[in-house]
Short mmCIF file of C-alpha atoms in Angstrom, two decimals:
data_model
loop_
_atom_site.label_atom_id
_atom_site.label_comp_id
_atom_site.label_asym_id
_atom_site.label_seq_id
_atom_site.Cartn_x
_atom_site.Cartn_y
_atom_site.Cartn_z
CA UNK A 266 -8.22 6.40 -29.21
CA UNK A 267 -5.83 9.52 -29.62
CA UNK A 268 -8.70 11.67 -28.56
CA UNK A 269 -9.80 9.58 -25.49
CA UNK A 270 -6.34 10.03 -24.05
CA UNK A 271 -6.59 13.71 -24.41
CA UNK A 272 -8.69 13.53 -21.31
CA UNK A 273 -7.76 15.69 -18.47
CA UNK A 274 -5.71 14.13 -15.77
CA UNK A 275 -4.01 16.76 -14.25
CA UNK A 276 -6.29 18.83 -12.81
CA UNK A 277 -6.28 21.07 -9.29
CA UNK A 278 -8.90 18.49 -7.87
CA UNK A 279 -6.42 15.32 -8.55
CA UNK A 280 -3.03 17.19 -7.56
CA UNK A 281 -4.45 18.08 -4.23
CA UNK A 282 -5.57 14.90 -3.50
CA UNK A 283 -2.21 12.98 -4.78
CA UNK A 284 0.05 15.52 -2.80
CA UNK A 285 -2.62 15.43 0.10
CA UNK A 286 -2.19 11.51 0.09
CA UNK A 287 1.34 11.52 0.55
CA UNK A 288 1.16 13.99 3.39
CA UNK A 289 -0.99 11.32 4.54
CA UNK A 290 1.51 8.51 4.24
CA UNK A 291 4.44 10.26 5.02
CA UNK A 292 2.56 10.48 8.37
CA UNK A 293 2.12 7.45 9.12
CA UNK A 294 4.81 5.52 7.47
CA UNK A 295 7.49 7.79 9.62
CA UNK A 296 5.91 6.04 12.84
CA UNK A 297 6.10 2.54 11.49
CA UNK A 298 9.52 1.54 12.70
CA UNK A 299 9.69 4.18 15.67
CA UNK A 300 6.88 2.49 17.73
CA UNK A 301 8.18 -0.86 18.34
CA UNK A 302 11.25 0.70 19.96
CA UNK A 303 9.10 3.48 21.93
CA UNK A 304 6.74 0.57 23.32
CA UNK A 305 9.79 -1.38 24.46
CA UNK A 306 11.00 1.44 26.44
CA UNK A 307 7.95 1.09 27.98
CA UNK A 308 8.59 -2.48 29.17
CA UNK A 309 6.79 -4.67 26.84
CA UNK A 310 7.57 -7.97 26.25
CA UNK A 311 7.69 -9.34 23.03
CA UNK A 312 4.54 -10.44 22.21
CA UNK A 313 3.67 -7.17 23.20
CA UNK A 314 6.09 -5.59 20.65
CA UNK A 315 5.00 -8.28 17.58
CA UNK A 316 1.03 -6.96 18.68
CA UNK A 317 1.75 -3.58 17.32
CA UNK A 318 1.42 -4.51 14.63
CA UNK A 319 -0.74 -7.03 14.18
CA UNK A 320 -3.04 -5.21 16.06
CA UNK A 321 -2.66 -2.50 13.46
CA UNK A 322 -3.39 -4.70 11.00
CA UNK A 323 -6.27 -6.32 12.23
CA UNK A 324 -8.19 -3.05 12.49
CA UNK A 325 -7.58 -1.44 8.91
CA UNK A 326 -8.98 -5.14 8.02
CA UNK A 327 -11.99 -5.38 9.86
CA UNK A 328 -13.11 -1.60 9.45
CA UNK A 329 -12.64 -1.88 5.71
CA UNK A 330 -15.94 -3.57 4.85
CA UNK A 331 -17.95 -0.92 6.39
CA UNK A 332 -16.26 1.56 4.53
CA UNK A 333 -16.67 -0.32 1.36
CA UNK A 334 -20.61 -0.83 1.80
CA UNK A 335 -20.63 2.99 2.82
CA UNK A 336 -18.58 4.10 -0.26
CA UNK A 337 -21.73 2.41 -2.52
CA UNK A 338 -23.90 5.01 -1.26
CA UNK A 339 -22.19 8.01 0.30
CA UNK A 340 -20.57 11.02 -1.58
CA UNK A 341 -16.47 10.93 -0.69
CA UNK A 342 -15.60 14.45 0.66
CA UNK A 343 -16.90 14.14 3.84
CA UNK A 344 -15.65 10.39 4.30
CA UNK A 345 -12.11 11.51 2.88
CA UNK A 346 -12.03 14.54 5.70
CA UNK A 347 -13.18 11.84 8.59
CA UNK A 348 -10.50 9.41 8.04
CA UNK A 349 -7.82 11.96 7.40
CA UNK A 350 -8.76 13.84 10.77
CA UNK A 351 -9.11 10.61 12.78
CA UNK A 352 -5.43 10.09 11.95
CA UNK A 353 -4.63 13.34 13.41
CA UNK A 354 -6.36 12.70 16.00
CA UNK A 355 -4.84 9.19 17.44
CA UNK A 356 -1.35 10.46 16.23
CA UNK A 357 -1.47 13.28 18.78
CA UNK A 358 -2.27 11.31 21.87
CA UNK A 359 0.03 8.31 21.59
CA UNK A 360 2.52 10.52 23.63
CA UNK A 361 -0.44 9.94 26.26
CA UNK A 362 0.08 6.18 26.11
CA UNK A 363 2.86 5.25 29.14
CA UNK A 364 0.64 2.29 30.00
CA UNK A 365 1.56 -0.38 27.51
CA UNK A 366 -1.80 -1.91 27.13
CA UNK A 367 -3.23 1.57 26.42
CA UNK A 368 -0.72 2.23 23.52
CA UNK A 369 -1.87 -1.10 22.23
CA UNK A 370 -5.68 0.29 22.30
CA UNK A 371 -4.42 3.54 20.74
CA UNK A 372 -2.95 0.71 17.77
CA UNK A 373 -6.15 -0.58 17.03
CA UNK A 374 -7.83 2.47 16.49
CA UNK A 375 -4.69 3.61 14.92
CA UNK A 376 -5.26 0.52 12.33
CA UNK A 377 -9.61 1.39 12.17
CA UNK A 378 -8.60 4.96 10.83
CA UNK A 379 -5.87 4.21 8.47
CA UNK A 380 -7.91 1.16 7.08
CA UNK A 381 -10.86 4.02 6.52
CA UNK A 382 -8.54 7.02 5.18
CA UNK A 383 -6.93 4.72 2.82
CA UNK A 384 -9.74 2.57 1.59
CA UNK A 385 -11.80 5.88 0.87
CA UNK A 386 -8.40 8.11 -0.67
CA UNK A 387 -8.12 5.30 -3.23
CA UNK A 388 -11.47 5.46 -4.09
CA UNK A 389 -11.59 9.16 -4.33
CA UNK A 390 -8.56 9.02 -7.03
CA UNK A 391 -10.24 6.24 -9.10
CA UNK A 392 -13.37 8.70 -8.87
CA UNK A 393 -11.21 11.96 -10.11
CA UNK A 394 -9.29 9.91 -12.56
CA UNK A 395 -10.44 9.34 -16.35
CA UNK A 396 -11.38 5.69 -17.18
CA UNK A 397 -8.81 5.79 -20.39
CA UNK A 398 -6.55 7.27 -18.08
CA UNK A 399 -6.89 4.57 -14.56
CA UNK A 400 -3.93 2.94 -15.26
CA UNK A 401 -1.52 6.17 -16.27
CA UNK A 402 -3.44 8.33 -13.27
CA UNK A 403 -3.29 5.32 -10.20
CA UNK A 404 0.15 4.78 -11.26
CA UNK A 405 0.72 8.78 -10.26
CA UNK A 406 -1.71 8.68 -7.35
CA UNK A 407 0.67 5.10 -6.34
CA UNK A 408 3.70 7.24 -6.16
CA UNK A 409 2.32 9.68 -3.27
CA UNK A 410 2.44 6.10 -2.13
CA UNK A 411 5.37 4.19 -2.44
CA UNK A 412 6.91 7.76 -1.77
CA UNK A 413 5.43 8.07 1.37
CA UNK A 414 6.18 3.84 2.08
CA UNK A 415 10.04 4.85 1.34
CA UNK A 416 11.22 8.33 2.57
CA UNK A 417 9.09 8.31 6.05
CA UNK A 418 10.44 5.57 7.20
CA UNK A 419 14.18 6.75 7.40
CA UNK A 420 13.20 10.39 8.25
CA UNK A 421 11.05 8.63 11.80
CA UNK A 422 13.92 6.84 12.04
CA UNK A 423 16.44 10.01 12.40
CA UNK A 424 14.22 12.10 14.56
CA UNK A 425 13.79 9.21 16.53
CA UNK A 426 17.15 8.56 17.29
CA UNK A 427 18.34 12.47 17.15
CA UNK A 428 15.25 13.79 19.32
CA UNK A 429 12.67 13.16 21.47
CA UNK A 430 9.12 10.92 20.74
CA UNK A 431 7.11 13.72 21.46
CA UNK A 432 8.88 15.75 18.87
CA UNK A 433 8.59 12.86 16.47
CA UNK A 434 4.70 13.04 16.87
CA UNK A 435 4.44 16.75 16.47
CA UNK A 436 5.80 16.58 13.29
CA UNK A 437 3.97 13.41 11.85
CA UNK A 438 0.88 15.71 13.77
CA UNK A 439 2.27 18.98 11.15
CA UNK A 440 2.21 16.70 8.45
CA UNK A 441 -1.27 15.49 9.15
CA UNK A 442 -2.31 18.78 9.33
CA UNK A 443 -1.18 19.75 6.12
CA UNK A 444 -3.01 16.57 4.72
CA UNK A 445 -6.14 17.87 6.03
CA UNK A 446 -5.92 21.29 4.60
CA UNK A 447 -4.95 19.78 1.14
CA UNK A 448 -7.49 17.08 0.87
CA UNK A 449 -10.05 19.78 1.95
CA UNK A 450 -9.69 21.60 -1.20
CA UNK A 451 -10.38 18.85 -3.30
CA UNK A 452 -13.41 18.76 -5.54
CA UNK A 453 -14.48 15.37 -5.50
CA UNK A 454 -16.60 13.78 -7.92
CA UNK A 455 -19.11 10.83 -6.75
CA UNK A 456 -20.48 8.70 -9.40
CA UNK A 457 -23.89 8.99 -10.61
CA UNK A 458 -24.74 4.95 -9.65
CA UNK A 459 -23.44 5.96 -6.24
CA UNK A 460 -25.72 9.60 -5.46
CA UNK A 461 -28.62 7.46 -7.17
CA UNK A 462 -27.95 4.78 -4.38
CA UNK A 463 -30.01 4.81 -1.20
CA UNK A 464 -28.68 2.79 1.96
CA UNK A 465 -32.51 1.54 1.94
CA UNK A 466 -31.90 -0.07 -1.36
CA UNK A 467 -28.45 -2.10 -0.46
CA UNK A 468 -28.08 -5.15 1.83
CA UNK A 469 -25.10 -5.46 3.94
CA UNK A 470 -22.53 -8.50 4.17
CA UNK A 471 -19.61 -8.30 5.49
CA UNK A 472 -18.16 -10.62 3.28
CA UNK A 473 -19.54 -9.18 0.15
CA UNK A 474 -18.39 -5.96 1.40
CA UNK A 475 -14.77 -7.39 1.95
CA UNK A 476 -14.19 -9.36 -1.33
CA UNK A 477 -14.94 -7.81 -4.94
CA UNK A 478 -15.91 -10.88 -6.72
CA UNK A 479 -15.08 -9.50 -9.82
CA UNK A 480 -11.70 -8.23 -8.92
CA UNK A 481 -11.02 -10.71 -6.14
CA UNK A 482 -7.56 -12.27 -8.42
CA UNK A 483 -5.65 -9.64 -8.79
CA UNK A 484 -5.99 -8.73 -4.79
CA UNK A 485 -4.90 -12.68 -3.90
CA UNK A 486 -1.91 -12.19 -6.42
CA UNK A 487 -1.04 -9.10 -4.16
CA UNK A 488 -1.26 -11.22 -1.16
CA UNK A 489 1.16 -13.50 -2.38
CA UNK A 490 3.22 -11.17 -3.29
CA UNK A 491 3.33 -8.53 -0.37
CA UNK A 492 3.82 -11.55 1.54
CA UNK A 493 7.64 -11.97 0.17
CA UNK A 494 8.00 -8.07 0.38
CA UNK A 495 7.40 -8.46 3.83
CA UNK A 496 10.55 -9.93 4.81
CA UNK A 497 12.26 -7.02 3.43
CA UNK A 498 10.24 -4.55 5.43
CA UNK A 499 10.78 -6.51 8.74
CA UNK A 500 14.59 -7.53 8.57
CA UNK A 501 16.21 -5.05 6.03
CA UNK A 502 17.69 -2.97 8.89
CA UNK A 503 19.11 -5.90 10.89
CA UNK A 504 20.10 -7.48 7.70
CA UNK A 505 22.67 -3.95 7.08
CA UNK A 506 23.48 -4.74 10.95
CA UNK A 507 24.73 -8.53 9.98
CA UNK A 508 26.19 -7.36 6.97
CA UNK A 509 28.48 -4.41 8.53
CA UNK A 510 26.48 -1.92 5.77
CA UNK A 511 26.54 1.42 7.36
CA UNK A 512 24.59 3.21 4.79
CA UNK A 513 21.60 1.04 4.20
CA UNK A 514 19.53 4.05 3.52
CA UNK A 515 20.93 4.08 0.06
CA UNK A 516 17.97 1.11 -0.73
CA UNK A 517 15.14 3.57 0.54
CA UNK A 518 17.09 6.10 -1.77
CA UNK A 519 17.48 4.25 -5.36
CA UNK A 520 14.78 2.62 -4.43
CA UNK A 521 12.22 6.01 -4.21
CA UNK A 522 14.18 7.23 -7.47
CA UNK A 523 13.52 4.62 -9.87
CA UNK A 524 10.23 4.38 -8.46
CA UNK A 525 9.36 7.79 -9.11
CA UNK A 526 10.96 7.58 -12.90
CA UNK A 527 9.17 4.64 -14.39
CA UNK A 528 6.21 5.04 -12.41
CA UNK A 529 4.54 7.15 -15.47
CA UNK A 530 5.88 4.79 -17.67
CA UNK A 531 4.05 1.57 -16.18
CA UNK A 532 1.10 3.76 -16.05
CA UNK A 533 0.94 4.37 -20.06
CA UNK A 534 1.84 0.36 -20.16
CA UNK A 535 -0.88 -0.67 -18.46
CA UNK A 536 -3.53 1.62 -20.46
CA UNK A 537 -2.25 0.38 -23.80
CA UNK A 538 -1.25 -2.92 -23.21
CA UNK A 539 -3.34 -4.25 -20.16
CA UNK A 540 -1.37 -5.51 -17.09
CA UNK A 541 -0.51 -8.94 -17.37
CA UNK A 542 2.96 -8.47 -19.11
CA UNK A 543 3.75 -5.45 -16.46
CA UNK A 544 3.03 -7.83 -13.62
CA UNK A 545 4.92 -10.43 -15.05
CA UNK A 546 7.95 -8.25 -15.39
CA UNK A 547 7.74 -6.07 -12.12
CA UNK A 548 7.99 -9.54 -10.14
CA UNK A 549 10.70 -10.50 -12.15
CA UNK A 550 12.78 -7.38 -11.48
CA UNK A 551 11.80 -7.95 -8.09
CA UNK A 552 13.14 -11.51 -7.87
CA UNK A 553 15.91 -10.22 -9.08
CA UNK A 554 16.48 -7.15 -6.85
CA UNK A 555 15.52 -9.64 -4.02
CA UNK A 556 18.35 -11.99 -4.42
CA UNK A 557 21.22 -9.25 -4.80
CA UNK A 558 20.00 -7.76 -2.09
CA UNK A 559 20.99 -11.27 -0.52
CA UNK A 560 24.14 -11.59 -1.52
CA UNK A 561 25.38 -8.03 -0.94
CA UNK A 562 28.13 -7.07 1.46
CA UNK A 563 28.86 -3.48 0.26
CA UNK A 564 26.63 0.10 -0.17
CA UNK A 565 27.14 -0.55 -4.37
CA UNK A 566 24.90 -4.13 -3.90
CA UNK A 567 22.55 -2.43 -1.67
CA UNK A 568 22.05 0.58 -4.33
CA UNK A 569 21.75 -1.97 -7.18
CA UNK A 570 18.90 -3.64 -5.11
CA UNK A 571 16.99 -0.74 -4.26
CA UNK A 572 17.01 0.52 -8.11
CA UNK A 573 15.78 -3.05 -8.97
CA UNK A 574 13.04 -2.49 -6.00
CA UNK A 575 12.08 0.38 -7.10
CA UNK A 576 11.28 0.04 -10.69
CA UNK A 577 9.98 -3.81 -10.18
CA UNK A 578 8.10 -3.19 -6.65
CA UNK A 579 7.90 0.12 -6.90
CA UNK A 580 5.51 -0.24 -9.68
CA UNK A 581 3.86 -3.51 -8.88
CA UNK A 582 1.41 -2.08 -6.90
CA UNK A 583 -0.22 0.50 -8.79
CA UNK A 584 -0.38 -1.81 -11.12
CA UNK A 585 -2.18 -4.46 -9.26
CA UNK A 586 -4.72 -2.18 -7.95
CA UNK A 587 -5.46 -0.23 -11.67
CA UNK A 588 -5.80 -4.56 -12.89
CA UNK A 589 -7.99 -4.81 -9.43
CA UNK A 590 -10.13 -1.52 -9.82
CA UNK A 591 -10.45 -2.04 -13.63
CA UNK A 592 -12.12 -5.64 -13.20
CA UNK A 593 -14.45 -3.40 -10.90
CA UNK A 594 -18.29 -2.05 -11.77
CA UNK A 595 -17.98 1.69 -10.52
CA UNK A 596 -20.40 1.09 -7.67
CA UNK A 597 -17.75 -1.28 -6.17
CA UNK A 598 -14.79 0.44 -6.36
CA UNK A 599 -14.76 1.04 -2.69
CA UNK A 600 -14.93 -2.42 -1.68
CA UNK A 601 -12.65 -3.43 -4.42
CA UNK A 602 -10.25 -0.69 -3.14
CA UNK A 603 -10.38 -2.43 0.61
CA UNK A 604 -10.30 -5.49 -0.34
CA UNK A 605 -6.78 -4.48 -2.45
CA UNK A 606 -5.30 -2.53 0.45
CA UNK A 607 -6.38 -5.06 3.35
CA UNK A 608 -4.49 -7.85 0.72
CA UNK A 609 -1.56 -5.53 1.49
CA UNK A 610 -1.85 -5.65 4.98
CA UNK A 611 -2.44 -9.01 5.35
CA UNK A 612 0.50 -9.76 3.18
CA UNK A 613 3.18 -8.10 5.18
CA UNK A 614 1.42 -8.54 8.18
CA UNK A 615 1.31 -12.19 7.64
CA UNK A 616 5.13 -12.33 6.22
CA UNK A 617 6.46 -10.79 9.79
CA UNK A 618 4.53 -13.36 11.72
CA UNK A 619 5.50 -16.44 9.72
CA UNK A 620 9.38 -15.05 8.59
CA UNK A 621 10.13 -13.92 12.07
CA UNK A 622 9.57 -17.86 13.16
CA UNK A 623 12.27 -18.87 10.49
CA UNK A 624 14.48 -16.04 11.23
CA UNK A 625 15.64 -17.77 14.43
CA UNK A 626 17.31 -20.84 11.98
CA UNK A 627 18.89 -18.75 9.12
CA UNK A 628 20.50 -15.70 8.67
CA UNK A 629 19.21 -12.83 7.03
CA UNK A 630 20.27 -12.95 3.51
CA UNK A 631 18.78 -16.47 3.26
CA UNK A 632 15.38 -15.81 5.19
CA UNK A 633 15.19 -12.79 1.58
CA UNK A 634 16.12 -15.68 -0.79
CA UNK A 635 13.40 -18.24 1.12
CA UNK A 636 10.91 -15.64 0.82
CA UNK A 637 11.74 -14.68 -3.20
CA UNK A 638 9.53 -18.35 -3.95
CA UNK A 639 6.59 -16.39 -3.08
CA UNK A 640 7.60 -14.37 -6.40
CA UNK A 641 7.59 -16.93 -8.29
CA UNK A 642 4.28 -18.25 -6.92
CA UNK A 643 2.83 -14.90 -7.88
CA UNK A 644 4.34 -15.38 -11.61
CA UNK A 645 2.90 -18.66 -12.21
CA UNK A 646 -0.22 -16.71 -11.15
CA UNK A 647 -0.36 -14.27 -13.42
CA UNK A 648 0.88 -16.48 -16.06
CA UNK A 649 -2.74 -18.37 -15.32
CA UNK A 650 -5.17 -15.66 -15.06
CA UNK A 651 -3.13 -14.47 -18.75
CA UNK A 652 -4.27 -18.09 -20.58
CA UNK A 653 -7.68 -18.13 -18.88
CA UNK A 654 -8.40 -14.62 -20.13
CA UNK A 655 -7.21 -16.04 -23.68
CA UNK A 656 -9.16 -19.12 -23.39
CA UNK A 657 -12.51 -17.36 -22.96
CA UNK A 658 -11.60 -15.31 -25.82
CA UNK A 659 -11.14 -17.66 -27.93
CA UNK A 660 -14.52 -19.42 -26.63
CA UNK A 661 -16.27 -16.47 -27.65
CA UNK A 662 -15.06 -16.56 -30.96
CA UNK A 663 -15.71 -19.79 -31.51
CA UNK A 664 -19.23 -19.58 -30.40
CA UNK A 665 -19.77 -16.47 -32.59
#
């Protein structure tokens, strides 16, 4: 055991692609709350404005599949460089989109390329990382996420309001750039099922290719619970509005903190202890962070919620998709690893459709409390898949 563990996890090859990832994210994420408001000023209505994303959404879901199938046969380099240069690509000519429905086209493609750069990074990672090590090195190669989730979206946010969109773009563009030239000097490593794999020898469903039967659990338990997140992501700025908190930042702050100092922590958790009793206490630190964030009405409240965030949430997620990706023959990691991100997406994507209805008949603070039952939903969940692990267990015993 001592000497399994003793494999290498920090080489050059899984650096680059960790720091290359969050160059990646911190990309994207920085654009996430600065397009709504740049597509308004361009007169859309607000259907229009709600389509951004969901048009987003729908594209990193329906491309994922493909990407999945293609990850059972293909060797990851050159996939990894055509995502990550596609999202260059689409981030440098939305200054070209004045015509609303245009910069809605741009979104969907936007959404086909992230849904291929992500489902294909992850995969890469699990590749580089060593089986005794998933749940120590996805719980590092999580924080380029959650990192990149946290810090963009307040830095968009600034140059959006202290300069021009163009500007914005060029540096999400530099940033891009950068990801390219990191991820380029990556030396991935395909599996040996996957280079013995011809396309010839594989059938393609799209359903197979967008649910991991094995794994398929853990992904719905992510659904459930990205779907409470989601409120947060949506409303958290107007809540601070409602509220009269003027430094609401300070969540994104404690929050990326935490994060980033019990990350490595869950990650040793999960690889000698499994991840049921992680999950179980992630969501309820989340829960918990959820319903002071509720009841605050001062920057101290807000802090306390974002440290709760960030070590309940902000290791959730790595966690669910080492528990996803470890239920997962090595062949199928790439579906498995779009099925887990497009749970994501559908999660939040769902929670801003459905808690932006509500939102018009409560305030803020109690549309975060309504949405905190999805936690518990989650729990009871986990709670399951723990006893029905422990009853086949037992089966086998019995039978032996």
């Amino acid at each position: 055991m001592v000497q399994t563990n003793k494999e290498p996890l920090w080489t050059k090859s899984f650096i680059m692609l960790m720091v290359g990832n969050l160059f990646v994210f911190m990309s994207f994420q920085m654009l996430i709350p600065t397009l709504p408001p740049y597509i308004q000023s361009l007169g859309a209505s607000g259907l229009e404005i709600g389509l951004v994303t969901s048009l987003f959404s729908i594209g990193a879901i329906l491309i994922r599949p493909f990407i999945g199938f293609m990850l059972e046969y293909k060797t990851r380099k050159p996939l990894v460089l055509i995502g990550v240069v596609l999202l260059l690509l689409i981030t440098v000519i939305y200054p070209l989109s004045q015509v609303v429905v245009i910069f809605l086209l741009f979104r969907f493609v936007h959404g086909l390329a992230w849904g291929w750069s992500t489902t294909v990074n992850g995969t890469a990672a699990v590749d580089v990382v060593p089986n005794s090590r998933l749940g120590e090195g996805m719980g590092y190669f999580g924080l380029s996420i959650t990192l990149g989730m946290i810090i963009a979206p307040s830095l968009g946010i600034y140059l959006f309001q202290t300069t021009t969109f163009t500007n914005l773009i060029y540096i999400s563009s530099a940033l891009s750039v950068i990801a390219v030239v990191l991820l380029a000097t990556v030396h991935y490593h395909t599996p040996e099922v996957v280079k013995n794999t011809k396309k010839e020898e594989l059938k393609f469903s799209y359903l197979g290719s967008l649910i991991e039967k094995s794994s398929w659990y853990p992904a719905f338990v992510t659904i459930i619970i990205t779907f409470g997140y989601g409120s947060i992501v949506t409303f958290i700025v107007i809540f601070g509005e409602e509220r009269g908190i003027d430094q609401i930042f300070l969540f994104y702050l404690f929050n990326a903190i935490m994060a980033s100092l019990f990350r490595p922590i869950a990650g040793k958790w999960f690889d000698q202890r499994g991840p049921r009793g992680l999950v179980l206490i992630c969501i309820v630190l989340t829960f918990i962070g959820m319903w002071v964030l509720s009841f605050a009405y001062s920057n101290l409240f807000i802090a306390i919620a974002g440290m709760l965030f960030g070590i309940g949430f902000g290791s959730l997620i790595p966690t669910l998709q080492s528990w996803t990706l470890s239920k997962t023959p090595a062949n199928r990691r790439g579906v498995a690893n779009g099925m887990f991100f497009s749970s994501i997406d559908l999660g939040i994507g769902l929670s801003g459709l459905v808690f932006g209805v509500i939102a018009q008949y409560v305030d803020t603070g109690t549309l975060f409390q309504i949405s905190s039952v999805f936690l518990i939903v989650a729990f009871v969940m986990t709670m399951m898949e723990g006893r029905k692990g422990k009853t086949a267990v037992s089966r086998e015993q019995t039978a032996s």
